Amino acid sequence: MGAYILRRLLLILPTLLGIMIINFALVQFVPGGPIEQIIAQIEGEGDVFQGIAGGGDEVASGAGEDSVGRRGLPPEFIEQLEKEFGFDKPPLERFLNMLWNYVRLDFGESYFRSISVIDLVLEKMPVSISLGLWSTLIAYMISIPLGIRKAVRDGSSFDTWTSGAIIVAYAIPGFLFAILLLVLFAGGSYWQIFPLRGLTSDNWEELSLLGKVADYFWHIALPVIASTISAFATLTLLTKNSFLDEIKKHYVMTARAKGLSENRVLYGHVFRNAMLIVIAGLPAVFIGVFFSGSLIIETIFSLDGLGRLGFEAAVARDYPVIFGTLFIFGLIGLLVGILSDLMYVFVDPRIDFEKREG
């Protein structure tokens, strides 16, 4: 197992390098860089994309002299901006400098926020961790018992109506369900039960420890429900199908023939084998909830998390934030892949990835 982990760790470097090369190359062809953003703000246009959408090619071509001449800004000012942002160097040199800084864990500073990328990520992390952690835990706590129950009562009326409810929940878009929750329970048109925005109340610092915990869960309830609703279907049906496959095997029949109780058969023999793929995939599920689908939920519930950070950085062409977060999250994703393999071995020590590779 040690050799397998070492090989996986060594593969991280070329994989990360490939991710950074592809994205850096793509960014070079995207119109409207950070300098164009600043020019648009100075000219009072608000956003560089207004010029692009209007059909003009002034900003799409970059910060060249023709663009500057049309905008009436002095070339010296543009040259100063290019030097400040490092665009006076060729792309290859900028890319190599960026990689060297990343090797030293220096991810730079945001162009527009005057804060380091690491501090910015740490500032937004609590929101995304809250959504990812609680959504994953709730999904597992409900889906596993429900899936086991459905497997035991396969074909019954309980199995039928729960499958229908799960499919309906899966079919509802997360953003639509989030809006429905706001309308019903956050003062939209009916009840004002939950707060409309934020992760904590304005007076959170003045609350007692118990009050802080209650306030936190009060604010996170609706966003977590909205981000969890679609996860039930996959986990529940995966659990059910895993149990059904194991129940039909000969060792289960042998255990029942020995006179073991149904609970002993299910939870003493079937559970470990059936739950292998479900439990071992926990890290990947958490990362999936952590990174994906958070932008819309955070926007609807006015939560300032990593989803909105990435979107705003992409719109503003804040390259240090874009590439810094891409590198950090890419590294986390690759490490989680290794952690998932280790979870397989932890759940079932009989699994040996080295023999499989051989």
Coordinates of C-alpha atoms in Angstrom, one line a residue:
M1 CA 0.0 0.0 0.0
G2 CA 2.9 2.3 0.7
A3 CA 4.2 2.1 -2.9
Y4 CA 0.7 2.8 -4.2
I5 CA 0.3 5.9 -2.1
L6 CA 3.8 7.1 -3.1
R7 CA 3.0 6.7 -6.8
R8 CA -0.3 8.6 -6.3
L9 CA 1.5 11.4 -4.5
L10 CA 4.1 11.6 -7.3
L11 CA 1.3 11.9 -9.9
I12 CA 0.0 15.0 -8.1
L13 CA 2.8 17.2 -9.4
P14 CA 2.3 16.5 -13.2
T15 CA -1.4 16.6 -12.8
L16 CA -1.4 20.0 -11.1
L17 CA 1.1 21.3 -13.6
G18 CA -1.2 20.2 -16.5
I19 CA -4.2 21.9 -14.8
M20 CA -2.3 25.2 -14.4
I21 CA -0.9 25.2 -17.9
I22 CA -4.3 24.6 -19.5
N23 CA -6.0 27.3 -17.5
F24 CA -3.2 29.8 -17.8
A25 CA -3.2 29.3 -21.6
L26 CA -7.0 29.7 -21.8
V27 CA -6.9 32.9 -19.8
Q28 CA -4.5 34.5 -22.4
F29 CA -7.3 34.3 -25.0
V30 CA -10.1 35.7 -22.8
P31 CA -10.9 39.3 -23.4
G32 CA -11.0 41.9 -20.7
G33 CA -8.1 41.6 -18.3
P34 CA -7.6 43.3 -15.0
I35 CA -6.1 46.4 -16.6
E36 CA -9.2 46.7 -18.8
Q37 CA -11.3 46.4 -15.7
I38 CA -9.5 49.3 -14.1
I39 CA -9.8 51.4 -17.3
A40 CA -13.5 50.7 -17.4
Q41 CA -13.9 51.8 -13.8
I42 CA -11.9 55.0 -14.4
E43 CA -14.0 55.8 -17.5
G44 CA -17.1 55.3 -15.4
E45 CA -18.3 52.3 -17.4
G46 CA -18.5 50.1 -14.3
D47 CA -17.6 46.8 -15.9
V48 CA -15.4 45.9 -18.9
F49 CA -18.0 43.4 -20.1
Q50 CA -20.4 46.2 -20.9
G51 CA -18.0 47.3 -23.7
I52 CA -17.7 43.8 -24.9
A53 CA -21.4 43.2 -24.9
G54 CA -21.9 46.4 -26.8
G55 CA -20.0 45.0 -29.7
G56 CA -16.9 47.2 -29.3
D57 CA -13.5 45.7 -29.7
E58 CA -11.7 48.3 -27.7
V59 CA -11.3 46.2 -24.5
A60 CA -11.4 42.8 -26.2
S61 CA -8.1 43.5 -27.9
G62 CA -6.3 44.1 -24.6
A63 CA -4.6 47.3 -23.3
G64 CA -2.9 48.2 -26.5
E65 CA -2.1 51.7 -27.6
D66 CA -5.1 51.9 -30.0
S67 CA -7.4 51.1 -27.1
V68 CA -5.7 53.6 -24.9
G69 CA -5.9 56.3 -27.6
R70 CA -9.6 55.8 -28.1
R71 CA -10.1 56.0 -24.3
G72 CA -8.0 59.1 -24.0
L73 CA -5.8 57.7 -21.2
P74 CA -2.0 58.4 -21.3
P75 CA 0.2 55.5 -22.4
E76 CA 2.4 56.1 -19.3
F77 CA -0.5 55.3 -17.0
I78 CA -1.2 52.0 -18.8
E79 CA 2.5 51.1 -18.7
Q80 CA 2.5 51.7 -15.0
L81 CA -0.5 49.5 -14.6
E82 CA 1.1 46.7 -16.7
K83 CA 4.3 46.9 -14.6
E84 CA 2.4 46.8 -11.3
F85 CA 0.4 43.7 -12.4
G86 CA 3.4 42.1 -14.1
F87 CA 2.0 42.2 -17.6
D88 CA 5.2 43.9 -18.9
K89 CA 6.7 40.4 -18.9
P90 CA 6.0 37.7 -21.5
P91 CA 3.4 35.1 -20.6
L92 CA 5.9 32.2 -20.2
E93 CA 8.0 34.2 -17.7
R94 CA 4.9 35.2 -15.8
F95 CA 3.8 31.5 -15.6
L96 CA 7.2 30.3 -14.4
N97 CA 7.3 33.0 -11.8
M98 CA 3.8 32.1 -10.6
L99 CA 4.8 28.4 -10.3
W100 CA 7.9 29.3 -8.4
N101 CA 5.9 31.4 -5.9
Y102 CA 3.4 28.6 -5.5
V103 CA 6.2 26.1 -4.7
R104 CA 7.1 28.5 -1.8
L105 CA 3.4 28.7 -0.8
D106 CA 3.3 32.3 -1.9
F107 CA -0.1 32.8 -3.7
G108 CA 0.2 36.5 -4.1
E109 CA -2.3 39.3 -3.3
S110 CA -5.7 40.1 -4.9
Y111 CA -5.5 42.8 -7.5
F112 CA -8.6 44.6 -6.2
R113 CA -8.9 43.7 -2.5
S114 CA -5.4 44.4 -1.1
I115 CA -5.5 41.1 0.8
S116 CA -3.4 37.9 0.3
V117 CA -5.1 35.0 -1.5
I118 CA -4.6 32.7 1.5
D119 CA -6.2 35.2 3.9
L120 CA -9.1 35.7 1.4
V121 CA -9.7 31.9 1.1
L122 CA -9.5 31.5 4.9
E123 CA -12.0 34.4 5.3
K124 CA -14.5 32.7 3.0
M125 CA -13.9 29.1 4.1
P126 CA -16.3 28.9 7.1
V127 CA -19.4 29.4 4.9
S128 CA -18.3 26.7 2.4
I129 CA -17.3 24.3 5.1
S130 CA -20.6 24.8 6.9
L131 CA -22.5 24.0 3.7
G132 CA -20.3 21.1 2.7
L133 CA -20.0 19.5 6.2
W134 CA -23.6 19.7 7.3
S135 CA -25.1 18.8 3.9
T136 CA -22.9 15.7 3.7
L137 CA -23.6 14.6 7.3
I138 CA -27.4 15.1 6.9
A139 CA -27.5 13.3 3.6
Y140 CA -25.6 10.3 5.0
M141 CA -27.6 10.2 8.2
I142 CA -30.9 10.1 6.3
S143 CA -29.9 8.2 3.1
I144 CA -28.2 5.2 4.7
P145 CA -31.0 4.2 7.1
L146 CA -33.6 4.9 4.3
G147 CA -31.7 2.9 1.7
I148 CA -31.4 0.0 4.1
R149 CA -35.1 0.1 4.9
K150 CA -35.9 0.3 1.2
A151 CA -33.7 -2.8 0.4
V152 CA -35.3 -4.8 3.2
R153 CA -38.8 -3.9 2.0
D154 CA -38.0 -4.0 -1.7
G155 CA -41.1 -3.9 -3.8
S156 CA -43.4 -2.8 -1.0
S157 CA -45.6 0.2 -0.9
F158 CA -43.1 1.9 1.3
D159 CA -40.3 1.4 -1.3
T160 CA -42.6 2.7 -4.1
W161 CA -43.7 5.9 -2.5
T162 CA -40.3 6.8 -1.0
S163 CA -38.7 6.2 -4.5
G164 CA -41.3 8.6 -6.0
A165 CA -40.5 11.2 -3.3
I166 CA -36.8 10.9 -3.8
I167 CA -37.0 11.2 -7.6
V168 CA -39.2 14.3 -7.2
A169 CA -36.7 15.9 -4.8
Y170 CA -33.8 15.0 -7.2
A171 CA -35.6 16.6 -10.1
I172 CA -36.2 19.9 -8.3
P173 CA -33.3 22.3 -9.2
G174 CA -31.4 23.4 -6.0
F175 CA -31.8 27.1 -6.8
L176 CA -35.6 26.8 -7.3
F177 CA -36.0 24.9 -4.0
A178 CA -33.8 27.6 -2.3
I179 CA -36.1 30.3 -3.6
L180 CA -39.2 28.3 -2.4
L181 CA -37.7 28.0 1.1
L182 CA -37.1 31.8 1.2
V183 CA -40.6 32.5 0.1
L184 CA -42.2 30.2 2.6
F185 CA -39.9 30.5 5.7
A186 CA -37.8 33.6 5.4
G187 CA -40.4 36.3 5.1
G188 CA -41.0 36.2 1.4
S189 CA -44.8 35.9 1.4
Y190 CA -45.7 33.6 4.3
W191 CA -43.7 33.0 7.5
Q192 CA -40.7 34.8 9.0
I193 CA -39.1 31.9 10.8
F194 CA -35.5 31.9 9.5
P195 CA -33.2 34.8 8.7
L196 CA -32.9 36.0 5.1
R197 CA -29.1 36.4 4.9
G198 CA -25.8 35.8 6.5
L199 CA -24.2 33.1 8.6
T200 CA -24.7 34.8 11.9
S201 CA -26.7 37.7 13.4
D202 CA -25.3 41.2 13.9
N203 CA -25.2 40.7 17.7
W204 CA -23.5 37.3 17.5
E205 CA -20.5 38.5 19.5
E206 CA -22.8 39.5 22.4
L207 CA -24.5 36.1 22.6
S208 CA -23.7 33.4 25.1
L209 CA -22.0 30.2 23.9
L210 CA -25.4 28.4 23.6
G211 CA -26.9 31.4 22.0
K212 CA -24.1 31.5 19.4
V213 CA -24.6 27.8 18.5
A214 CA -28.4 28.3 18.2
D215 CA -27.9 31.4 16.1
Y216 CA -25.5 29.6 13.8
F217 CA -27.8 26.7 13.1
W218 CA -30.7 29.1 12.8
H219 CA -28.9 30.8 9.9
I220 CA -27.5 27.7 8.2
A221 CA -30.7 25.7 8.3
L222 CA -32.3 26.8 5.0
P223 CA -29.0 26.9 2.9
V224 CA -28.1 23.4 4.1
I225 CA -31.6 22.0 3.3
A226 CA -31.4 23.6 -0.2
S227 CA -28.0 22.2 -0.9
T228 CA -28.8 18.7 0.5
I229 CA -32.1 18.0 -1.2
S230 CA -30.6 16.6 -4.5
A231 CA -28.0 14.4 -2.7
F232 CA -30.6 12.1 -1.1
A233 CA -31.5 10.3 -4.3
T234 CA -28.0 9.2 -5.3
L235 CA -27.0 8.1 -1.8
T236 CA -30.3 6.4 -0.9
L237 CA -30.5 4.4 -4.2
L238 CA -26.8 3.5 -4.0
T239 CA -27.3 2.2 -0.5
K240 CA -30.4 0.3 -1.5
N241 CA -28.8 -1.3 -4.5
S242 CA -25.6 -2.2 -2.5
F243 CA -27.7 -4.0 0.1
L244 CA -29.8 -5.8 -2.5
D245 CA -26.7 -7.1 -4.2
E246 CA -25.2 -8.4 -0.9
I247 CA -28.5 -9.8 0.4
K248 CA -28.7 -12.2 -2.6
K249 CA -25.2 -13.7 -2.0
H250 CA -24.6 -17.1 -0.6
Y251 CA -23.0 -16.1 2.7
V252 CA -26.2 -14.3 3.7
M253 CA -28.2 -17.4 3.0
T254 CA -25.7 -19.4 5.0
A255 CA -26.0 -17.0 7.9
R256 CA -29.8 -17.2 7.9
A257 CA -29.6 -21.0 7.7
K258 CA -27.5 -21.0 10.9
G259 CA -30.4 -19.3 12.7
L260 CA -29.0 -15.8 13.0
S261 CA -31.5 -13.0 13.6
E262 CA -32.3 -10.7 10.7
N263 CA -30.6 -7.7 12.4
R264 CA -27.5 -9.8 13.0
V265 CA -27.4 -10.8 9.4
L266 CA -28.0 -7.3 8.1
Y267 CA -25.7 -5.3 10.4
G268 CA -23.2 -8.0 11.3
H269 CA -22.5 -9.4 7.9
V270 CA -24.1 -7.4 5.1
F271 CA -23.5 -3.9 6.3
R272 CA -19.7 -3.8 6.0
N273 CA -19.7 -5.2 2.5
A274 CA -22.7 -3.1 1.3
M275 CA -21.5 0.1 2.8
L276 CA -18.0 -0.1 1.3
I277 CA -18.7 2.0 -1.7
V278 CA -21.0 4.4 0.3
I279 CA -18.7 5.1 3.3
A280 CA -15.5 5.1 1.3
G281 CA -16.9 7.8 -1.0
L282 CA -17.5 10.1 2.0
P283 CA -14.5 12.4 1.3
A284 CA -15.3 12.7 -2.3
V285 CA -19.0 13.5 -1.5
F286 CA -18.0 16.2 0.9
I287 CA -15.6 17.8 -1.6
G288 CA -18.3 17.6 -4.2
V289 CA -20.7 19.5 -2.0
F290 CA -18.0 21.8 -0.8
F291 CA -17.0 23.0 -4.3
S292 CA -20.0 22.4 -6.6
G293 CA -23.4 24.1 -6.5
S294 CA -22.4 26.5 -3.7
L295 CA -22.4 29.7 -5.9
I296 CA -26.2 29.8 -6.4
I297 CA -27.0 28.8 -2.8
E298 CA -24.6 31.4 -1.5
T299 CA -26.0 34.1 -3.8
I300 CA -29.6 33.4 -2.9
F301 CA -29.0 33.3 0.9
S302 CA -26.4 36.2 0.8
L303 CA -23.6 34.0 2.1
D304 CA -20.1 35.2 1.4
G305 CA -18.3 31.9 0.6
L306 CA -15.8 30.4 -1.8
G307 CA -18.4 30.0 -4.6
R308 CA -19.1 33.7 -4.8
L309 CA -15.3 34.4 -4.3
G310 CA -14.5 32.3 -7.4
F311 CA -17.3 33.9 -9.5
E312 CA -16.4 37.5 -8.5
A313 CA -12.7 36.8 -9.2
A314 CA -13.5 35.4 -12.7
V315 CA -15.7 38.4 -13.5
A316 CA -13.1 40.9 -12.2
R317 CA -10.2 39.0 -13.9
D318 CA -8.5 38.9 -10.5
Y319 CA -5.8 36.5 -11.7
P320 CA -4.0 35.8 -8.4
V321 CA -7.3 34.7 -6.8
I322 CA -8.3 32.7 -9.8
F323 CA -5.0 30.8 -10.1
G324 CA -4.3 30.6 -6.4
T325 CA -7.7 29.1 -5.6
L326 CA -7.4 26.8 -8.6
F327 CA -4.1 25.5 -7.4
I328 CA -5.2 25.1 -3.8
F329 CA -8.5 23.4 -4.6
G330 CA -6.9 21.2 -7.3
L331 CA -4.4 20.0 -4.7
I332 CA -7.1 19.3 -2.2
G333 CA -9.1 17.4 -4.8
L334 CA -6.2 15.2 -5.7
L335 CA -5.4 14.5 -2.0
V336 CA -9.0 13.6 -1.4
G337 CA -8.8 11.1 -4.2
I338 CA -6.0 9.3 -2.3
L339 CA -8.0 9.6 1.0
S340 CA -10.9 7.9 -0.7
D341 CA -8.7 5.0 -1.6
L342 CA -7.4 4.8 2.0
M343 CA -11.1 4.8 3.2
Y344 CA -11.7 1.7 1.0
V345 CA -8.8 -0.1 2.7
F346 CA -9.9 1.1 6.2
V347 CA -13.5 -0.1 5.6
D348 CA -12.4 -3.4 4.1
P349 CA -8.7 -4.4 4.7
R350 CA -9.0 -7.2 2.2
I351 CA -8.7 -4.6 -0.6
D352 CA -5.1 -4.3 -2.0
F353 CA -4.6 -1.6 -4.7
E354 CA -1.0 -2.8 -5.4
K355 CA -2.2 -6.3 -6.3
R356 CA -4.9 -4.8 -8.5
E357 CA -2.4 -2.6 -10.3
G358 CA -0.1 -5.6 -10.8

